[in-house]
Structures are given as structure tokens and as C-alpha cells.
mmCIF file of C-alpha atoms in Angstrom:
data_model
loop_
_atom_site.group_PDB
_atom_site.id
_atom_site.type_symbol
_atom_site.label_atom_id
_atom_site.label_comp_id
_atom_site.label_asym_id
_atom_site.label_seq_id
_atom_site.Cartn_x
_atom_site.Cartn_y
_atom_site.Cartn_z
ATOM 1 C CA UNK A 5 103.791 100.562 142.129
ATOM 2 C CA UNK A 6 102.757 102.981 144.631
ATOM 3 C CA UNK A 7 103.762 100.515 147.432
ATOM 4 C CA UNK A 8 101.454 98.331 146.560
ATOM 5 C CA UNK A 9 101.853 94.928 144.294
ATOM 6 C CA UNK A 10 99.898 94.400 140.926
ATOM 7 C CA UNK A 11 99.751 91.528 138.551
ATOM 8 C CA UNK A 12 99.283 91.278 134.634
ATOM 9 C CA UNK A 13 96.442 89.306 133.638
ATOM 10 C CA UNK A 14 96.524 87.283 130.143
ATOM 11 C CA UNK A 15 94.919 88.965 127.537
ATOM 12 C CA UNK A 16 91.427 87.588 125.810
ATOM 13 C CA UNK A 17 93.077 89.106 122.381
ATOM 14 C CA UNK A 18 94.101 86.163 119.840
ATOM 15 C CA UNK A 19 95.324 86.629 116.349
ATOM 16 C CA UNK A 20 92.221 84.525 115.821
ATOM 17 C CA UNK A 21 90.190 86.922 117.180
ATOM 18 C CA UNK A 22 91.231 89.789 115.729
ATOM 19 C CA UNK A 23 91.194 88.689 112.061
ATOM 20 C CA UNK A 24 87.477 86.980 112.561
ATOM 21 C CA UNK A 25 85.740 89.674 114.895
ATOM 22 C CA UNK A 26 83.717 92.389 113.316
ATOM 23 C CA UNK A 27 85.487 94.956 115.759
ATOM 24 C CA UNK A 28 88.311 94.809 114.607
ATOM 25 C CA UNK A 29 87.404 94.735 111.008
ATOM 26 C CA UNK A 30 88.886 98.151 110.095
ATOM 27 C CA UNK A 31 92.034 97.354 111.457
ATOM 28 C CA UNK A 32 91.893 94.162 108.765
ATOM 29 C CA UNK A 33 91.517 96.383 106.119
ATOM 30 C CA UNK A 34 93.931 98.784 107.359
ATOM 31 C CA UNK A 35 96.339 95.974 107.445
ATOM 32 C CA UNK A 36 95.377 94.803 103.730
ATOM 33 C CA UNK A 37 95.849 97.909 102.919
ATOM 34 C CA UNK A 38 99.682 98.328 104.327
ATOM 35 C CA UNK A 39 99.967 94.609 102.466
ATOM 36 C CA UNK A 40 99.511 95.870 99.342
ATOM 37 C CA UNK A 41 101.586 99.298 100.054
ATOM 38 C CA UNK A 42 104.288 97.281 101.043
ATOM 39 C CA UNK A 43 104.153 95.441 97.860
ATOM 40 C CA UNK A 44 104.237 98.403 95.953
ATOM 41 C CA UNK A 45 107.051 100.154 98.384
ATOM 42 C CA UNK A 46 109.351 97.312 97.406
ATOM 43 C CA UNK A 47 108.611 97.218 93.670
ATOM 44 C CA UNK A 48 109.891 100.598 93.354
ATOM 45 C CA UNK A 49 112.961 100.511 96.123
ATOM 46 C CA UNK A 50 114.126 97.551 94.040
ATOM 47 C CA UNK A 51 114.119 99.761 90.972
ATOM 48 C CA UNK A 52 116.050 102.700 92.721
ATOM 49 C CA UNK A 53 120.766 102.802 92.375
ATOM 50 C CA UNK A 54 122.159 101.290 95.217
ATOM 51 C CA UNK A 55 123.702 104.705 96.570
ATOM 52 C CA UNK A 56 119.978 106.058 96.883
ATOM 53 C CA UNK A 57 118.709 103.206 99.155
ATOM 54 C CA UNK A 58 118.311 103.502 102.521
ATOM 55 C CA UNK A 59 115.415 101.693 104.949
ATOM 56 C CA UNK A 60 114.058 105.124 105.414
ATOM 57 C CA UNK A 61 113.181 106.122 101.947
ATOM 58 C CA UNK A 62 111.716 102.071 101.790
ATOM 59 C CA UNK A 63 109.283 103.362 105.076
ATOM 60 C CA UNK A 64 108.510 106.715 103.605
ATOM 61 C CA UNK A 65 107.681 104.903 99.870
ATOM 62 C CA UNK A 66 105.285 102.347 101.570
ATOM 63 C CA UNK A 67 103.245 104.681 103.776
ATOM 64 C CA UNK A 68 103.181 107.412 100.304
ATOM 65 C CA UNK A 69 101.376 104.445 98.702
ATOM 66 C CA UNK A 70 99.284 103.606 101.504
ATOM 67 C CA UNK A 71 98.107 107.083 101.731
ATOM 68 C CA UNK A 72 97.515 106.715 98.001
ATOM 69 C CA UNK A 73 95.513 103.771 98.651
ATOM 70 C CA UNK A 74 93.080 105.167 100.551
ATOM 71 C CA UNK A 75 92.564 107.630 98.054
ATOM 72 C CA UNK A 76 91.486 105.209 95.301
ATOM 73 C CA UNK A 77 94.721 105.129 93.028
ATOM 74 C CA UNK A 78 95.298 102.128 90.952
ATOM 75 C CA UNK A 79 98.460 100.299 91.393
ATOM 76 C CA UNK A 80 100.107 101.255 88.450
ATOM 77 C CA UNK A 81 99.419 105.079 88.813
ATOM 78 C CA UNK A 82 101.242 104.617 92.631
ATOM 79 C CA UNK A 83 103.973 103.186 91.022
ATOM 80 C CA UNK A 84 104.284 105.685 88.000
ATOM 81 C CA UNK A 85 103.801 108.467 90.590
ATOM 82 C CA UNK A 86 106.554 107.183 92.995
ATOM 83 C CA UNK A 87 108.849 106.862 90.452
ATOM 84 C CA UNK A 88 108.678 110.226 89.544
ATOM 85 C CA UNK A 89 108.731 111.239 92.489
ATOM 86 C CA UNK A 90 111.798 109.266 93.632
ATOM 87 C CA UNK A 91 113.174 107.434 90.450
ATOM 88 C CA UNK A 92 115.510 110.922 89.533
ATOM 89 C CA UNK A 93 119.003 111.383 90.630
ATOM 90 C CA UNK A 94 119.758 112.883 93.773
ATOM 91 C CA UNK A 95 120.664 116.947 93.512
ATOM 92 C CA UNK A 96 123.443 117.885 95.616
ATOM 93 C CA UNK A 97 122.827 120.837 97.820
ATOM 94 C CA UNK A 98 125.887 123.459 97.866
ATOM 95 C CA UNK A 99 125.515 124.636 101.183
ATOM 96 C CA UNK A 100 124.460 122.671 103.746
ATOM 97 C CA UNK A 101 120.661 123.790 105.319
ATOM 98 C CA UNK A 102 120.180 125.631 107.917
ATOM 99 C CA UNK A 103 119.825 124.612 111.320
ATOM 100 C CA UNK A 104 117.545 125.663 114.178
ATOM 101 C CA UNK A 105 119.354 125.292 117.533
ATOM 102 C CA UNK A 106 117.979 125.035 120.535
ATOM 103 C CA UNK A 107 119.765 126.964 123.439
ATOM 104 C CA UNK A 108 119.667 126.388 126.997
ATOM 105 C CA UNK A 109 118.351 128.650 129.158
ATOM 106 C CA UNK A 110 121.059 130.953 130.618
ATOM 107 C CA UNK A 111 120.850 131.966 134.251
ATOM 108 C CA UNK A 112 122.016 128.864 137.187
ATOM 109 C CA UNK A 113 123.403 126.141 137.084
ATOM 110 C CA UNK A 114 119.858 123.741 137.598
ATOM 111 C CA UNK A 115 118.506 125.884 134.596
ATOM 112 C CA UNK A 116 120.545 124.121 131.962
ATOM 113 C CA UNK A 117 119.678 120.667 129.932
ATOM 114 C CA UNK A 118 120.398 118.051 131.903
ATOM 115 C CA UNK A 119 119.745 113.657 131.015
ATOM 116 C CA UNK A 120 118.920 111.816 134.178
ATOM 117 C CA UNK A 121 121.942 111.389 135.652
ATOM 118 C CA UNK A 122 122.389 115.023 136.437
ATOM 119 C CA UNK A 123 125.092 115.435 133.242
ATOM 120 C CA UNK A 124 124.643 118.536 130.921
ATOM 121 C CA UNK A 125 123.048 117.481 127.852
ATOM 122 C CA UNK A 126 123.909 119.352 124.272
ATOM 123 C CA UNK A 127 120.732 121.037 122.865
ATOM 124 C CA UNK A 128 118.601 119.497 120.985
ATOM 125 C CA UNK A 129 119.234 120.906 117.042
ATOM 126 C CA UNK A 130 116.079 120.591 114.269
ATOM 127 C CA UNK A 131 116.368 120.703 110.388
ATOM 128 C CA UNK A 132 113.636 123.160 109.507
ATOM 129 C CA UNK A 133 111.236 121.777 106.939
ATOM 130 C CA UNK A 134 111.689 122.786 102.829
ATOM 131 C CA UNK A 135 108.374 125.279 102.050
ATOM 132 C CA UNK A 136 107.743 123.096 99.070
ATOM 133 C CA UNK A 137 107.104 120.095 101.847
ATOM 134 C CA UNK A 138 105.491 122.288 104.037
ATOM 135 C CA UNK A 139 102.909 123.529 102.030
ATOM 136 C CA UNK A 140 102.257 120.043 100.625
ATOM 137 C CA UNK A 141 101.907 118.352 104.417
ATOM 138 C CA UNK A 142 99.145 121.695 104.570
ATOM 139 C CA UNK A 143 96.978 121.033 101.831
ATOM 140 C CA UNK A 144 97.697 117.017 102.093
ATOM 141 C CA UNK A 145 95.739 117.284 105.463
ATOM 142 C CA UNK A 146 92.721 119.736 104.290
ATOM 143 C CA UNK A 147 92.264 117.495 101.258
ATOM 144 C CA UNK A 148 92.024 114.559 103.531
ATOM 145 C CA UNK A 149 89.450 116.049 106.209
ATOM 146 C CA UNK A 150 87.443 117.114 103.386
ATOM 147 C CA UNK A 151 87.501 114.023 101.734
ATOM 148 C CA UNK A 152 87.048 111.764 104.887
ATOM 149 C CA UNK A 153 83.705 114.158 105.662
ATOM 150 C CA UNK A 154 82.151 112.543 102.751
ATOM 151 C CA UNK A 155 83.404 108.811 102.819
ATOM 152 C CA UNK A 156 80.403 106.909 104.365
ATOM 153 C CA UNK A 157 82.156 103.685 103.203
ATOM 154 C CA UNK A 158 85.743 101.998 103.001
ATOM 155 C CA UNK A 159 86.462 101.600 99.285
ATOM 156 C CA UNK A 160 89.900 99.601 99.960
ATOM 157 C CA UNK A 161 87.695 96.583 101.561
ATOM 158 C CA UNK A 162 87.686 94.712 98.721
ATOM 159 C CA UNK A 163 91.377 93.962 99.325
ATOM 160 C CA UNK A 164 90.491 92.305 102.768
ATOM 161 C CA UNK A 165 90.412 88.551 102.702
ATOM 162 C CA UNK A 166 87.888 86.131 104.613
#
């Protein structure tokens, strides 16, 4: 790198380590905590038709409970919640959403996308977010800074074994 040569060293960090030492002890009871989420992810993708399954909606279940979690729920209310949430049939859209395209820049030749190999590149196009979701992912993150202002401990330690 840089004309010059450099070597890796070994890391110090065991699995040992990290489980025992008291620095990383959040990141123990982070990982409890995405133990138990998992848990609870699967319970409900199990319960979901075959035609609504897909490894995404699995993800998004387990880090929903996970964020729940932290915020004190009981098991059983996550679960009850979720399955609300994503227990219900599917609703067909009629049209399809709109989509935001990306243009390239007109003018020469250099101006337009382009991968690394010098070949144009089609733009890049982005589903624009549902205001329902939105406005949810909005006052999702104000409820958490204000709750996070006042949390002086980790009540989700208890699930952390030693």
C-alpha cells in the first residue's frame, strides 16, 4: 500500500474474551437481546402462509422485536403485536407505486453514470417511502432519544447469562 509493505498482526480478541470482559458487556446483552428476538422472529414467521414468507420479512420481524425489547415489552405482547401487524393477508395494490428515477446528468460524454470499467451504467431508481411508514420511522426515533435521555440503566440485562 502506498509502495510500501504492511503486515496483519493476530488479534488479542477471543470469543473468550469478549463474553467474560466487562468491556464488552453491552455488546453481551445486546446479543441476548437479538437471542431472544430471534426466538420470537421465528415463532411468528412459522405462523405466517407459505406465499407470505420471505427471509426479509424473517430480518425485519426479528429486529421489530428487538427494538421492542429494549423498550420493556413482554414476550407475549411482541408476539400479539407482530401478528397483527403481519399475521393479515396481503392487499394487492392496483397500480403499481411510483418510482423516483434518477437521471444522468446531460451535457458530455464523461458526465454520464459510468461502473468501473468505463461502461454506462442505468440510473439508479428508488421506491419512495408510504407516509404512513414515514411518519412512524419520525416519531419511532424522537420517542427513542427521549426515552434513551432518561435510561441510566439496561433493563434487558437480566437476559444476559454468566
Amino acid at each position: 500500500m502506498y509502495g510500501r509493505y504492511f503486515m496483519r498482526t493476530r488479534s488479542s480478541l477471543t470469543g473468550k474474551r469478549v463474553k467474560k470482559d466487562p468491556a464488552f458487556r453491552k455488546t453481551m446483552l445486546y446479543a441476548a437481546l437479538l437471542g431472544k428476538a430471534s426466538r420470537i422472529g421465528s415463532k411468528i414467521y412459522a405462523a405466517l402462509p407459505a406465499e407470505r414468507k420471505r427471509h426479509t420479512l424473517y430480518r425485519k420481524l426479528t429486529g421489530e422485536a428487538m427494538t421492542w425489547l429494549k423498550y420493556e415489552w413482554k414476550e407475549e405482547e411482541i408476539i400479539t403485536y407482530l401478528l397483527k401487524q403481519y399475521g393479515q393477508p396481503v392487499i394487492k395494490l392496483q397500480q403499481e407505486p411510483k418510482v423516483v428515477a434518477l437521471r444522468a446528468p446531460f451535457g458530455h460524454k464523461s458526465q454520464r453514470l459510468r461502473d468501473r470499467k468505463g461502461r454506462s451504467v442505468e440510473p439508479i431508481k428508488e421506491k419512495k417511502l408510504p407516509l404512513s411508514l414515514a411518519l412512524y420511522r419520525l416519531h419511532d426515533r424522537a420517542f427513542r432519544r427521549q426515552y434513551n435521555q432518561s435510561l441510566t440503566t439496561y433493563p434487558w440485562s437480566e437476559y444476559v447469562m454468566t
